[in-house]
Short mmCIF file of C-alpha atoms in Angstrom, two decimals:
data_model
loop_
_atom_site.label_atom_id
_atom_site.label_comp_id
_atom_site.label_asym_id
_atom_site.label_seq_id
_atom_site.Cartn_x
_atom_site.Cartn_y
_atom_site.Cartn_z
CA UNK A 1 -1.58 -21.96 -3.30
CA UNK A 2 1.64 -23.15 -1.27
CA UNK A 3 3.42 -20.81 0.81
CA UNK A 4 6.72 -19.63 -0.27
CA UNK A 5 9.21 -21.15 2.08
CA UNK A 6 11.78 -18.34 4.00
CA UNK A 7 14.12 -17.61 1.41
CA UNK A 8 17.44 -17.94 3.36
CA UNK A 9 16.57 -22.07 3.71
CA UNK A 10 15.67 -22.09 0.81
CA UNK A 11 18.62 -20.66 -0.85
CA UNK A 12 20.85 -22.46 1.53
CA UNK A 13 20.50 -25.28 -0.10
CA UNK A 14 21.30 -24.11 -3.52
CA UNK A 15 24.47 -22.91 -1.75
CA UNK A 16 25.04 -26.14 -0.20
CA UNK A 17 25.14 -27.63 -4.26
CA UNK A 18 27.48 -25.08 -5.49
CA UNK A 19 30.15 -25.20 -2.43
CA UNK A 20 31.51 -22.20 0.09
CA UNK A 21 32.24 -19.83 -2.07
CA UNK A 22 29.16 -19.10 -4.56
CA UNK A 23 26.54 -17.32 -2.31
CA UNK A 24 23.03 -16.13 -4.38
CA UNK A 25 22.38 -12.60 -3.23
CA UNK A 26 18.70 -12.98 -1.09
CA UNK A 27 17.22 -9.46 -2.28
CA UNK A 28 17.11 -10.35 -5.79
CA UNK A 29 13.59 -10.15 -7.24
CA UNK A 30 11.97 -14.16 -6.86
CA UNK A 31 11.67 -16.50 -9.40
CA UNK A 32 9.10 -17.07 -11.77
CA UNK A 33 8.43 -21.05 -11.89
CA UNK A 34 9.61 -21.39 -15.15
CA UNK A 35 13.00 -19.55 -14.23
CA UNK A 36 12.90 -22.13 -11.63
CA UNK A 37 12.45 -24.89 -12.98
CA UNK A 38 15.64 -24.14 -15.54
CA UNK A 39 17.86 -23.63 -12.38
CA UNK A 40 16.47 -26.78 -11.20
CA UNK A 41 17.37 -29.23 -14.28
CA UNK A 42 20.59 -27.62 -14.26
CA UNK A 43 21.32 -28.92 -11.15
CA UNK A 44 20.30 -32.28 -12.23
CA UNK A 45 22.76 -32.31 -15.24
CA UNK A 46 25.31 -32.02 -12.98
CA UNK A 47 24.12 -34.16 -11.10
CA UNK A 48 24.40 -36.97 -13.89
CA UNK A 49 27.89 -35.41 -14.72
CA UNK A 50 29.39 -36.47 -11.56
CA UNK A 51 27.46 -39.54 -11.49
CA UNK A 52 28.97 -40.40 -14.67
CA UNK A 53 32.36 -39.33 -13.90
CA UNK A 54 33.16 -40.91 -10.03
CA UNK A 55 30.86 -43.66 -10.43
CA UNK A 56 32.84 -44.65 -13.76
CA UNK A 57 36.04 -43.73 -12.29
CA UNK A 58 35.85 -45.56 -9.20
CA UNK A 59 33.75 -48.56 -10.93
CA UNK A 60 36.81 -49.11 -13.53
CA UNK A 61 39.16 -49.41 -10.78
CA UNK A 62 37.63 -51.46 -8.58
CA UNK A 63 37.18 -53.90 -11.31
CA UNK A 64 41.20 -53.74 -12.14
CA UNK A 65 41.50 -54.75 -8.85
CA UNK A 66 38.84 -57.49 -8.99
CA UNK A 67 40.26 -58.96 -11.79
CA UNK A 68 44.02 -58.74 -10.40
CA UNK A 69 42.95 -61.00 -7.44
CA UNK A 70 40.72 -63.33 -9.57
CA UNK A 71 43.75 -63.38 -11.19
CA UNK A 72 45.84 -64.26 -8.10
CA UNK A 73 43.35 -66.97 -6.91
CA UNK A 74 43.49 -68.46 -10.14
CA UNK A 75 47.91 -68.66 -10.46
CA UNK A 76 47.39 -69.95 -6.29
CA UNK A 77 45.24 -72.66 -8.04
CA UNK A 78 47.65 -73.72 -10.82
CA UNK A 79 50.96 -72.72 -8.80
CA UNK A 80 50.56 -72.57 -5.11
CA UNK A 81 52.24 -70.14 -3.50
CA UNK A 82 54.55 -69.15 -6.53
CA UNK A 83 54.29 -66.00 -6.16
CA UNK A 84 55.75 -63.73 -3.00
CA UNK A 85 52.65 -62.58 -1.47
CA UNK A 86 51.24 -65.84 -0.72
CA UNK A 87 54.57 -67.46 -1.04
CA UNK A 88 55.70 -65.46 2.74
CA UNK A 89 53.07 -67.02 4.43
CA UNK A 90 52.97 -70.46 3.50
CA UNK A 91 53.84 -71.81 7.04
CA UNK A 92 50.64 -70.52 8.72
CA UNK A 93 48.25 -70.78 5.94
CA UNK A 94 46.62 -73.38 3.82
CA UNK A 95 47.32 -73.63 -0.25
CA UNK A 96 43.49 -74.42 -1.01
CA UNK A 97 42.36 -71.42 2.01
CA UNK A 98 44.80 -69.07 0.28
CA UNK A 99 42.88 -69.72 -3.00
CA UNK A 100 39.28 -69.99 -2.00
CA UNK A 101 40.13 -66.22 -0.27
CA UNK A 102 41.66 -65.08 -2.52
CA UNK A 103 38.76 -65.44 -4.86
CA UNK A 104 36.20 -64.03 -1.95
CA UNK A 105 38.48 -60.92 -2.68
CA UNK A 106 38.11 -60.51 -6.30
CA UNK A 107 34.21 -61.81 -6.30
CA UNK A 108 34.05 -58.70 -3.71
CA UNK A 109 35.71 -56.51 -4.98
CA UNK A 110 33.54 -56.88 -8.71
CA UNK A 111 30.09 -56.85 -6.41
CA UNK A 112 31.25 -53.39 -5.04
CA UNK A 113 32.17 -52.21 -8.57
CA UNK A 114 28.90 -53.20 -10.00
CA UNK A 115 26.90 -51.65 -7.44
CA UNK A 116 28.63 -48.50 -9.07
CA UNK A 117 28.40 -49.40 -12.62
CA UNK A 118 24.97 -50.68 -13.11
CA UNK A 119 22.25 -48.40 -14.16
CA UNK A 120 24.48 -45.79 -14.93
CA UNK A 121 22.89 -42.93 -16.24
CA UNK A 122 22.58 -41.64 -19.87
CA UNK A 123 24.47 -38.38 -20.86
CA UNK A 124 22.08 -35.98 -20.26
CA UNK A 125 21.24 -33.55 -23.02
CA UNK A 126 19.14 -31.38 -25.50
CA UNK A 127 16.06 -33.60 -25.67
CA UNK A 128 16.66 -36.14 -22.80
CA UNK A 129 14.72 -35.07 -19.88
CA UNK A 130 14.89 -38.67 -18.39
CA UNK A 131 18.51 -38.51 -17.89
CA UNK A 132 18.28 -34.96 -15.70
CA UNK A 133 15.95 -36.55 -12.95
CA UNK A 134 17.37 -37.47 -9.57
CA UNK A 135 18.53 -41.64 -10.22
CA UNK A 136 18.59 -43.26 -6.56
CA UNK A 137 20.85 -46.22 -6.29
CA UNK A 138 18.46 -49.01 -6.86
CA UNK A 139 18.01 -51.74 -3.53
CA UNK A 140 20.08 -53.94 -5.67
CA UNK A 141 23.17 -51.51 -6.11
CA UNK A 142 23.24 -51.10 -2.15
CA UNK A 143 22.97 -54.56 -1.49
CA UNK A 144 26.26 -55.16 -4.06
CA UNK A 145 28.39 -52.85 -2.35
CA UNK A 146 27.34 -53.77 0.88
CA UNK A 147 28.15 -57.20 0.13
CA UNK A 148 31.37 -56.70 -1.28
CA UNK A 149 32.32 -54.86 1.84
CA UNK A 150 31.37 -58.35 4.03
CA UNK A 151 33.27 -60.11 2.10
CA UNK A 152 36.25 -57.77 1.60
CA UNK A 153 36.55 -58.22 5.73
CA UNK A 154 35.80 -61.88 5.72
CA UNK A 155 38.81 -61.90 3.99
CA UNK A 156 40.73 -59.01 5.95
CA UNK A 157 39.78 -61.40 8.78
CA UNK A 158 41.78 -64.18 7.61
CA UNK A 159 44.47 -62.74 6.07
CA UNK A 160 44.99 -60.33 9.12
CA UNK A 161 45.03 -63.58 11.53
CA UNK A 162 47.83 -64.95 9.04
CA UNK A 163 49.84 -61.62 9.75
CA UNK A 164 49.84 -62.35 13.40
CA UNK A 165 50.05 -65.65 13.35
CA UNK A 166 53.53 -65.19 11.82
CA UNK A 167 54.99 -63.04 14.53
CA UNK A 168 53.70 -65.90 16.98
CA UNK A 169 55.30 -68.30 15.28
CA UNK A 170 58.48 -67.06 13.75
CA UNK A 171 58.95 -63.99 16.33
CA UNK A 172 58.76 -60.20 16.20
CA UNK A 173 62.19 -60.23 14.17
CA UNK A 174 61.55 -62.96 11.01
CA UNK A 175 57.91 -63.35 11.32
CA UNK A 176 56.90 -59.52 10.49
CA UNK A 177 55.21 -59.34 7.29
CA UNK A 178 53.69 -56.13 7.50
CA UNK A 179 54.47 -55.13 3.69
CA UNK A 180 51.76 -57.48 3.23
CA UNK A 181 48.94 -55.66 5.11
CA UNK A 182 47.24 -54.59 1.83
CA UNK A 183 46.15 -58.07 0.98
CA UNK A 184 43.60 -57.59 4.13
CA UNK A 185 43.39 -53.58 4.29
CA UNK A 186 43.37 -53.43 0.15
CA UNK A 187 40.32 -54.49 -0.68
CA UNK A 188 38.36 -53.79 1.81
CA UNK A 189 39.47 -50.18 1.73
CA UNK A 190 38.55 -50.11 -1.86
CA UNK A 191 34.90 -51.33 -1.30
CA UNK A 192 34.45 -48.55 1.41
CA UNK A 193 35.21 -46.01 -0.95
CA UNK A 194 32.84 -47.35 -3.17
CA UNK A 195 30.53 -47.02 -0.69
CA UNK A 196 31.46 -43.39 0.05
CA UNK A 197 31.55 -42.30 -3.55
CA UNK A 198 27.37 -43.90 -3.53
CA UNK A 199 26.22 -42.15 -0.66
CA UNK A 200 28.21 -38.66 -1.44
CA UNK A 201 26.14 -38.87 -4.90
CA UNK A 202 22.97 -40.04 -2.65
CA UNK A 203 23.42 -36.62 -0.69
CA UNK A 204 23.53 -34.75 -4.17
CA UNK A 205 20.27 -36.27 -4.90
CA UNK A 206 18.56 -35.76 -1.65
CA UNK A 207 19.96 -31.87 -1.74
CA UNK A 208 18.28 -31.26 -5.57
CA UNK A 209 14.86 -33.26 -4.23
CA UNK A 210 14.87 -30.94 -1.26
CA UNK A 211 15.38 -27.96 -3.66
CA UNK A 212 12.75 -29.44 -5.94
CA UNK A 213 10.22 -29.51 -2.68
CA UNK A 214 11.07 -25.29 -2.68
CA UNK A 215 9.26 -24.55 -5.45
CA UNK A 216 6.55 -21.79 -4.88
CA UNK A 217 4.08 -20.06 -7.29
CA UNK A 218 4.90 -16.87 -8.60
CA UNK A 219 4.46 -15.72 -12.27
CA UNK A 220 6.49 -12.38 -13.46
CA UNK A 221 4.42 -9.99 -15.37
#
């Protein structure tokens, strides 16, 4: 028979699910395993709530973004520099390096949004006791957002050595372009957050396994 863990750990995890300010009074009579088991797949539901909700969130607007530079590589392609953003910085860079980035960008930028979208879980209900269980991100879904980031600061890279290369060669006064610093910092941002919004919902998952792990024996007559 396993040993009932001290209750203060163990319910300091269940605090740590529902925030600060919900606290489970420690003196109440313990939990029968069926009682909690219940708590337990209710913790999972919400789990594939907010799953659901910031991985779909974040996932559709990642791939707005990926699309708009696609987009932008694509006009560079037929049009070079027709449009302002590329347009400004025509003197340091190169119409067919403008595109070919631009594209890195967008491909990036989709690769982080996939690694969000893919495999994303069922609503969980009455009768769907797959959906309720912890979902990982799967090797593959890491290695997409981690990939996007590369190439979101590949890109940064360039376009950030475009930036400064204008103030070198136009001066401080004409050759600021600093309005410009989302085409690097854009992107790249937007893949980290990706990132962040996977490994916040890791932590969720880790916290209901560890609360899983609590379980003792103990049967209420």
């Amino acid at each position: 028979m396993r040993q009932r863990p001290p209750t203060t750990e163990k319910f300091d995890v269940v605090d740590s699910l529902l925030g600060n300010n919900s606290k489970i009074e420690t003196s109440a009579e313990p939990l029968d395993e069926q009682e909690q088991e219940a708590i337990i797949q209710e913790f999972e539901i919400l789990a594939i709530q907010q799953h659901r909700t910031w991985r779909s969130v974040f996932g559709a607007g990642t791939v707005a973004a990926g699309l708009f530079f696609l987009y932008a590589a694509w006009r560079q392609k037929v049009e070079p520099y027709g449009v302002r953003y590329t347009g400004e910085l025509r003197s340091v860079t190169g119409a067919s390096t403008v595109t070919a980035v631009l594209a890195l960008q967008g491909v990036s930028l989709l690769l982080a949004a996939a690694g969000l979208l893919v495999n994303l879980p069922p609503k969980a209900g009455a009768g769907q006791r797959e959906a309720a269980g912890c979902l990982p991100f799967a090797v593959r879904q890491r290695l997409a957002l981690w990939s996007g980031v590369l190439g979101a600061a590949g890109a940064g890279v360039y376009w950030a050595a475009a930036l400064v290369r204008m103030v070198q060669l136009h001066g401080a006064q004409y050759g600021k372009r600093w309005e410009l610093s989302w085409l690097p910092a854009g992107p790249l941002a937007a893949c980290l957050v990706c990132c962040y919004v996977a490994s916040s919902l890791y932590g969720t998952e880790r916290e209901i396994q560890r609360l899983r792990s609590y379980r003792y024996r103990y049967k209420k007559l």
